[in-house]
Short mmCIF file of C-alpha atoms in Angstrom, two decimals:
data_model
loop_
_atom_site.label_atom_id
_atom_site.label_comp_id
_atom_site.label_asym_id
_atom_site.label_seq_id
_atom_site.Cartn_x
_atom_site.Cartn_y
_atom_site.Cartn_z
CA MET I 1 -39.18 26.23 -137.49
CA THR I 2 -36.28 28.86 -138.41
CA ILE I 3 -33.34 27.77 -141.04
CA THR I 4 -30.97 27.80 -137.98
CA GLU I 5 -33.40 24.96 -136.10
CA PHE I 6 -33.46 22.87 -139.17
CA GLU I 7 -29.35 23.08 -139.45
CA ASN I 8 -29.70 21.91 -136.08
CA LEU I 9 -31.82 19.06 -136.59
CA LYS I 10 -30.05 17.66 -139.89
CA GLU I 11 -26.45 17.99 -137.68
CA LYS I 12 -28.01 15.00 -135.71
CA LYS I 13 -27.88 12.84 -138.83
CA ASN I 14 -31.02 10.87 -137.44
CA PRO I 15 -33.75 10.22 -139.90
CA LEU I 16 -36.02 13.12 -140.38
CA ILE I 17 -39.12 13.74 -142.34
CA LEU I 18 -40.02 17.46 -142.45
CA LYS I 19 -44.00 17.93 -143.49
CA PHE I 20 -44.72 21.04 -144.92
CA LYS I 21 -48.23 21.82 -144.10
CA ALA I 22 -51.02 24.62 -142.99
CA ASP I 23 -53.78 24.46 -141.05
CA TRP I 24 -56.37 25.46 -144.13
CA CYS I 25 -54.87 22.64 -146.06
CA THR I 26 -57.36 19.24 -145.93
CA PRO I 27 -54.82 17.32 -147.81
CA CYS I 28 -52.12 17.85 -145.18
CA LYS I 29 -54.28 16.82 -142.12
CA GLN I 30 -55.14 13.70 -144.44
CA LEU I 31 -51.51 13.03 -144.48
CA ASP I 32 -51.56 12.83 -140.00
CA PRO I 33 -52.30 9.27 -139.80
CA ILE I 34 -50.03 8.02 -142.41
CA LEU I 35 -47.02 9.75 -141.21
CA GLN I 36 -47.94 8.83 -137.11
CA GLU I 37 -47.96 5.30 -138.31
CA ILE I 38 -44.64 5.60 -140.22
CA GLU I 39 -42.97 7.54 -137.27
CA GLN I 40 -44.02 4.77 -135.00
CA SER I 41 -43.43 1.72 -137.21
CA HIS I 42 -40.00 3.08 -138.68
CA ASN I 43 -38.72 4.69 -135.76
CA ILE I 44 -38.23 8.31 -137.55
CA GLN I 45 -38.57 11.86 -136.77
CA ILE I 46 -41.35 13.71 -138.27
CA ILE I 47 -41.15 17.44 -137.74
CA GLU I 48 -44.41 19.50 -138.67
CA VAL I 49 -43.34 22.78 -140.74
CA ASP I 50 -45.92 25.51 -140.90
CA VAL I 51 -45.44 27.29 -143.87
CA GLU I 52 -46.99 30.55 -142.84
CA GLU I 53 -44.81 30.53 -139.92
CA SER I 54 -41.41 29.62 -141.56
CA VAL I 55 -41.40 31.70 -144.40
CA ASP I 56 -37.60 31.61 -144.83
CA LEU I 57 -37.25 27.92 -144.40
CA CYS I 58 -40.29 27.33 -146.88
CA GLU I 59 -38.18 29.85 -149.65
CA ARG I 60 -34.96 27.87 -148.81
CA MET I 61 -36.46 24.60 -149.38
CA ASN I 62 -38.56 25.66 -152.48
CA ILE I 63 -41.89 24.75 -151.41
CA LYS I 64 -44.66 25.36 -153.35
CA LYS I 65 -47.26 22.75 -153.08
CA LEU I 66 -48.98 21.45 -149.96
CA PRO I 67 -48.40 19.10 -148.33
CA THR I 68 -44.85 18.47 -149.06
CA ILE I 69 -42.57 15.84 -147.28
CA GLN I 70 -39.11 15.92 -147.47
CA TYR I 71 -36.89 13.23 -146.07
CA PHE I 72 -32.89 13.29 -144.66
CA GLN I 73 -30.99 10.93 -143.67
CA ASN I 74 -27.60 11.43 -142.44
CA GLY I 75 -27.80 15.00 -142.24
CA GLU I 76 -28.80 14.97 -146.50
CA PHE I 77 -31.56 15.54 -148.37
CA ILE I 78 -33.03 11.94 -149.95
CA ASP I 79 -36.28 12.53 -151.53
CA GLU I 80 -39.57 14.72 -151.73
CA LYS I 81 -43.41 14.09 -152.22
CA LYS I 82 -45.45 16.97 -153.20
CA GLY I 83 -49.58 16.75 -152.54
CA ILE I 84 -51.21 13.79 -151.30
CA THR I 85 -49.44 10.05 -151.30
CA THR I 86 -49.86 6.81 -149.94
CA LYS I 87 -48.46 5.58 -146.75
CA LYS I 88 -46.66 2.91 -149.42
CA VAL I 89 -44.92 5.94 -151.19
CA ILE I 90 -43.64 7.08 -148.10
CA GLU I 91 -42.12 3.95 -146.87
CA ASP I 92 -40.79 3.38 -150.11
CA MET I 93 -39.06 6.74 -150.01
CA ILE I 94 -37.75 6.27 -146.66
CA THR I 95 -36.39 2.26 -147.07
#
């Protein structure tokens, strides 16, 4: 994802979670079923960002640990969780 693509997503002002991940990251894969449940039950868009393909965006967002999820609402950054986390923690972040 490019910085421009990210800015365009934010402009839509829909609730959005960015999941920063890498193919080799096992904890990133462990989050997949949790995020799928949240996406369906909370009507929230989840976009995966591969850190190896989106270096500029990762630098801009200061991504240092995987997985990192960032929550945006109304085009504004709300919260961030780094590392493996639980469904409850993510739900608390978005509600």
